Amino acid sequence: MVSVQYYIILNEHAGSGRAGTLWPQIKEQLAADQVTYQVVTSEYPNHAILLSEQFAKQVPDQANQNWVVLAIGGDGTLHQAINGLNQHPRQHPIPVAYLPVGSGNDFARGAGMALDWQTALTQIIRCTHPTTYDVGTYNETIKQERGIFTNNLGIGFDAGIIAQANQSKAKVWLNKHHLGSLSYLASALDVYYNQTGFTLTVHVGQQRDIYPNAFLVTTTNHPYFGGGVGIAPNATLTDHRLHLVVIEKPNFFKLLWLALRLVFKRHLTSKAVHYYQAANIHLTVPAIEYGQLDGEEMGGRFFDVYIGIDQYPFWVDVTI
């Protein structure tokens, strides 16, 4: 087994507190496997970005460093950890690992990781070398924000659902009963009635398409969003492409039909659904709409965002 040290960023609030509840058991397993680690706790929104950035400054930029940053939490914790590591790009990036104990855990699904934490931890600590996966990059020019996303960047319906679900008291109860993905479904109807269509311009290469009644706009790095919904069934973490799904606002009955087709992964052939695959995508929305990155709220804003693809080393062996 490779002699690896782990810098653990623990988000005790992930999964409505599930990560904090599980931490004593995780510690026992780390001790049983004689894992060397130090742990810090993410105490406020975006704290994990600062923690991983500060840690990266302490680790020499050399090929033989043996540190791995391990995010214990949900997709948002992983998002923050990898963005902190990327604040100052290195010649030899520090590998990142992720123990999926949040609400959605979509990156784990996309990577083929186990969804139960014990097996996932085994896939991490028995790993012997990093695996390079694609990550999305974004540059939002209006607010001058840039960074990485591991799952997806969404505008409109899915982002509205996340904003609503994150404020829902039901989400806490559902997470406690391992039904976190249902909190998104519970918010969907309310958001549908309040979400109006908006104008979207998609630039891909020399092609420019304008949608006057866009409703859901998701650029994804792998098949899943919203806690296991297969929005882009053919996407993989190693295809070096972004997958953009644009859905124009359907009436309620068409929405139900689309949802059914989505369950059976037949939605991409629907007339209201538009699908792009490209290494670079430029999206503009001249209206205030919700946005989300890996389930993290971007707030309501106009959008002028350039989206690309990059690679990053992940410390996990999904064959175990």
PDB file of N, CA and C in Angstrom, residues 6 9 68-79 81 95-111 113-115 117 120-121 123-124 150-151 314-316:
ATOM      1  N   TYR A   6      -3.343  11.978   4.463  1.00  0.00           N
ATOM      2  CA  TYR A   6      -4.592  12.624   4.047  1.00  0.00           C
ATOM      3  C   TYR A   6      -4.820  13.909   4.835  1.00  0.00           C
ATOM      4  N   ILE A   9     -10.832  17.411   4.995  1.00  0.00           N
ATOM      5  CA  ILE A   9     -11.718  18.555   5.208  1.00  0.00           C
ATOM      6  C   ILE A   9     -13.098  17.986   5.502  1.00  0.00           C
ATOM      7  N   VAL A  68      -2.859  13.707  -0.033  1.00  0.00           N
ATOM      8  CA  VAL A  68      -4.141  13.690  -0.733  1.00  0.00           C
ATOM      9  C   VAL A  68      -5.121  14.512   0.104  1.00  0.00           C
ATOM     10  N   VAL A  69      -5.863  15.394  -0.543  1.00  0.00           N
ATOM     11  CA  VAL A  69      -6.919  16.138   0.149  1.00  0.00           C
ATOM     12  C   VAL A  69      -8.207  15.323   0.062  1.00  0.00           C
ATOM     13  N   LEU A  70      -8.758  14.960   1.211  1.00  0.00           N
ATOM     14  CA  LEU A  70      -9.962  14.138   1.287  1.00  0.00           C
ATOM     15  C   LEU A  70     -11.127  14.980   1.800  1.00  0.00           C
ATOM     16  N   ALA A  71     -12.111  15.214   0.938  1.00  0.00           N
ATOM     17  CA  ALA A  71     -13.309  15.953   1.320  1.00  0.00           C
ATOM     18  C   ALA A  71     -14.350  14.973   1.838  1.00  0.00           C
ATOM     19  N   ILE A  72     -14.781  15.161   3.077  1.00  0.00           N
ATOM     20  CA  ILE A  72     -15.838  14.317   3.650  1.00  0.00           C
ATOM     21  C   ILE A  72     -17.095  15.165   3.734  1.00  0.00           C
ATOM     22  N   GLY A  73     -18.056  14.841   2.866  1.00  0.00           N
ATOM     23  CA  GLY A  73     -19.276  15.630   2.778  1.00  0.00           C
ATOM     24  C   GLY A  73     -20.021  15.294   1.511  1.00  0.00           C
ATOM     25  N   GLY A  74     -20.644  16.292   0.918  1.00  0.00           N
ATOM     26  CA  GLY A  74     -21.394  16.084  -0.308  1.00  0.00           C
ATOM     27  C   GLY A  74     -20.671  16.666  -1.507  1.00  0.00           C
ATOM     28  N   ASP A  75     -21.402  16.759  -2.610  1.00  0.00           N
ATOM     29  CA  ASP A  75     -20.819  17.302  -3.837  1.00  0.00           C
ATOM     30  C   ASP A  75     -20.336  18.739  -3.643  1.00  0.00           C
ATOM     31  N   GLY A  76     -21.029  19.495  -2.813  1.00  0.00           N
ATOM     32  CA  GLY A  76     -20.608  20.871  -2.556  1.00  0.00           C
ATOM     33  C   GLY A  76     -19.274  20.951  -1.833  1.00  0.00           C
ATOM     34  N   THR A  77     -19.026  19.999  -0.913  1.00  0.00           N
ATOM     35  CA  THR A  77     -17.747  19.970  -0.201  1.00  0.00           C
ATOM     36  C   THR A  77     -16.615  19.649  -1.155  1.00  0.00           C
ATOM     37  N   LEU A  78     -16.844  18.678  -2.044  1.00  0.00           N
ATOM     38  CA  LEU A  78     -15.843  18.355  -3.070  1.00  0.00           C
ATOM     39  C   LEU A  78     -15.608  19.567  -3.966  1.00  0.00           C
ATOM     40  N   HIS A  79     -16.681  20.224  -4.365  1.00  0.00           N
ATOM     41  CA  HIS A  79     -16.573  21.410  -5.220  1.00  0.00           C
ATOM     42  C   HIS A  79     -15.677  22.468  -4.583  1.00  0.00           C
ATOM     43  N   ALA A  81     -13.431  22.042  -2.121  1.00  0.00           N
ATOM     44  CA  ALA A  81     -12.059  21.563  -1.917  1.00  0.00           C
ATOM     45  C   ALA A  81     -11.239  21.661  -3.195  1.00  0.00           C
ATOM     46  N   PRO A  95      -3.652  15.457  -5.489  1.00  0.00           N
ATOM     47  CA  PRO A  95      -4.865  14.677  -5.760  1.00  0.00           C
ATOM     48  C   PRO A  95      -5.956  14.957  -4.726  1.00  0.00           C
ATOM     49  N   VAL A  96      -7.194  14.825  -5.180  1.00  0.00           N
ATOM     50  CA  VAL A  96      -8.330  15.041  -4.294  1.00  0.00           C
ATOM     51  C   VAL A  96      -9.142  13.756  -4.207  1.00  0.00           C
ATOM     52  N   ALA A  97      -9.657  13.467  -3.010  1.00  0.00           N
ATOM     53  CA  ALA A  97     -10.548  12.329  -2.793  1.00  0.00           C
ATOM     54  C   ALA A  97     -11.839  12.855  -2.162  1.00  0.00           C
ATOM     55  N   TYR A  98     -12.843  11.991  -2.147  1.00  0.00           N
ATOM     56  CA  TYR A  98     -14.176  12.453  -1.748  1.00  0.00           C
ATOM     57  C   TYR A  98     -14.946  11.286  -1.151  1.00  0.00           C
ATOM     58  N   LEU A  99     -15.398  11.457   0.083  1.00  0.00           N
ATOM     59  CA  LEU A  99     -16.234  10.444   0.722  1.00  0.00           C
ATOM     60  C   LEU A  99     -17.682  10.913   0.641  1.00  0.00           C
ATOM     61  N   PRO A 100     -18.527  10.233  -0.156  1.00  0.00           N
ATOM     62  CA  PRO A 100     -19.870  10.748  -0.448  1.00  0.00           C
ATOM     63  C   PRO A 100     -20.863  10.503   0.686  1.00  0.00           C
ATOM     64  N   VAL A 101     -21.003  11.497   1.565  1.00  0.00           N
ATOM     65  CA  VAL A 101     -21.955  11.396   2.673  1.00  0.00           C
ATOM     66  C   VAL A 101     -22.862  12.627   2.689  1.00  0.00           C
ATOM     67  N   GLY A 102     -23.154  13.188   1.500  1.00  0.00           N
ATOM     68  CA  GLY A 102     -24.038  14.341   1.393  1.00  0.00           C
ATOM     69  C   GLY A 102     -25.430  13.934   0.961  1.00  0.00           C
ATOM     70  N   SER A 103     -26.141  14.877   0.340  1.00  0.00           N
ATOM     71  CA  SER A 103     -27.519  14.618  -0.085  1.00  0.00           C
ATOM     72  C   SER A 103     -27.586  13.946  -1.448  1.00  0.00           C
ATOM     73  N   GLY A 104     -26.866  14.494  -2.431  1.00  0.00           N
ATOM     74  CA  GLY A 104     -26.983  13.995  -3.791  1.00  0.00           C
ATOM     75  C   GLY A 104     -25.926  12.988  -4.185  1.00  0.00           C
ATOM     76  N   ASN A 105     -24.661  13.280  -3.853  1.00  0.00           N
ATOM     77  CA  ASN A 105     -23.522  12.394  -4.133  1.00  0.00           C
ATOM     78  C   ASN A 105     -23.432  12.010  -5.613  1.00  0.00           C
ATOM     79  N   ASP A 106     -23.684  12.974  -6.479  1.00  0.00           N
ATOM     80  CA  ASP A 106     -23.712  12.679  -7.912  1.00  0.00           C
ATOM     81  C   ASP A 106     -22.329  12.395  -8.486  1.00  0.00           C
ATOM     82  N   PHE A 107     -21.289  13.035  -7.953  1.00  0.00           N
ATOM     83  CA  PHE A 107     -19.966  12.739  -8.492  1.00  0.00           C
ATOM     84  C   PHE A 107     -19.593  11.281  -8.243  1.00  0.00           C
ATOM     85  N   ALA A 108     -19.961  10.770  -7.085  1.00  0.00           N
ATOM     86  CA  ALA A 108     -19.691   9.360  -6.798  1.00  0.00           C
ATOM     87  C   ALA A 108     -20.370   8.466  -7.825  1.00  0.00           C
ATOM     88  N   ARG A 109     -21.611   8.791  -8.170  1.00  0.00           N
ATOM     89  CA  ARG A 109     -22.316   8.023  -9.201  1.00  0.00           C
ATOM     90  C   ARG A 109     -21.593   8.132 -10.543  1.00  0.00           C
ATOM     91  N   GLY A 110     -21.200   9.351 -10.903  1.00  0.00           N
ATOM     92  CA  GLY A 110     -20.542   9.568 -12.181  1.00  0.00           C
ATOM     93  C   GLY A 110     -19.212   8.848 -12.292  1.00  0.00           C
ATOM     94  N   ALA A 111     -18.513   8.733 -11.164  1.00  0.00           N
ATOM     95  CA  ALA A 111     -17.202   8.074 -11.153  1.00  0.00           C
ATOM     96  C   ALA A 111     -17.305   6.564 -10.973  1.00  0.00           C
ATOM     97  N   MET A 113     -18.159   5.222  -8.092  1.00  0.00           N
ATOM     98  CA  MET A 113     -17.799   4.913  -6.708  1.00  0.00           C
ATOM     99  C   MET A 113     -18.956   4.235  -5.989  1.00  0.00           C
ATOM    100  N   ALA A 114     -18.622   3.543  -4.918  1.00  0.00           N
ATOM    101  CA  ALA A 114     -19.656   3.010  -4.038  1.00  0.00           C
ATOM    102  C   ALA A 114     -20.374   4.167  -3.351  1.00  0.00           C
ATOM    103  N   LEU A 115     -21.659   3.990  -3.092  1.00  0.00           N
ATOM    104  CA  LEU A 115     -22.427   5.036  -2.422  1.00  0.00           C
ATOM    105  C   LEU A 115     -22.514   4.812  -0.909  1.00  0.00           C
ATOM    106  N   TRP A 117     -20.597   4.555   2.567  1.00  0.00           N
ATOM    107  CA  TRP A 117     -19.346   5.220   2.918  1.00  0.00           C
ATOM    108  C   TRP A 117     -18.223   4.229   3.254  1.00  0.00           C
ATOM    109  N   ALA A 120     -16.762   3.055  -0.020  1.00  0.00           N
ATOM    110  CA  ALA A 120     -16.114   4.204  -0.669  1.00  0.00           C
ATOM    111  C   ALA A 120     -14.796   4.545   0.013  1.00  0.00           C
ATOM    112  N   LEU A 121     -14.767   4.463   1.342  1.00  0.00           N
ATOM    113  CA  LEU A 121     -13.524   4.746   2.063  1.00  0.00           C
ATOM    114  C   LEU A 121     -12.458   3.707   1.718  1.00  0.00           C
ATOM    115  N   GLN A 123     -12.241   2.200  -1.142  1.00  0.00           N
ATOM    116  CA  GLN A 123     -11.793   2.552  -2.490  1.00  0.00           C
ATOM    117  C   GLN A 123     -10.778   3.698  -2.475  1.00  0.00           C
ATOM    118  N   ILE A 124     -10.825   4.503  -1.440  1.00  0.00           N
ATOM    119  CA  ILE A 124      -9.882   5.617  -1.314  1.00  0.00           C
ATOM    120  C   ILE A 124      -8.576   5.160  -0.673  1.00  0.00           C
ATOM    121  N   THR A 150     -17.229  19.823 -10.819  1.00  0.00           N
ATOM    122  CA  THR A 150     -17.024  18.393 -11.054  1.00  0.00           C
ATOM    123  C   THR A 150     -18.267  17.746 -11.634  1.00  0.00           C
ATOM    124  N   ASN A 151     -19.438  18.290 -11.332  1.00  0.00           N
ATOM    125  CA  ASN A 151     -20.703  17.706 -11.792  1.00  0.00           C
ATOM    126  C   ASN A 151     -21.321  18.527 -12.922  1.00  0.00           C
ATOM    127  N   PHE A 314      -7.748  12.442  -9.276  1.00  0.00           N
ATOM    128  CA  PHE A 314      -8.603  12.006  -8.162  1.00  0.00           C
ATOM    129  C   PHE A 314      -8.024  10.738  -7.557  1.00  0.00           C
ATOM    130  N   TRP A 315      -8.085  10.663  -6.225  1.00  0.00           N
ATOM    131  CA  TRP A 315      -7.497   9.524  -5.522  1.00  0.00           C
ATOM    132  C   TRP A 315      -8.617   8.554  -5.130  1.00  0.00           C
ATOM    133  N   VAL A 316      -8.908   7.631  -6.042  1.00  0.00           N
ATOM    134  CA  VAL A 316      -9.934   6.610  -5.778  1.00  0.00           C
ATOM    135  C   VAL A 316      -9.720   5.472  -6.770  1.00  0.00           C
TER     136      VAL A 316
END
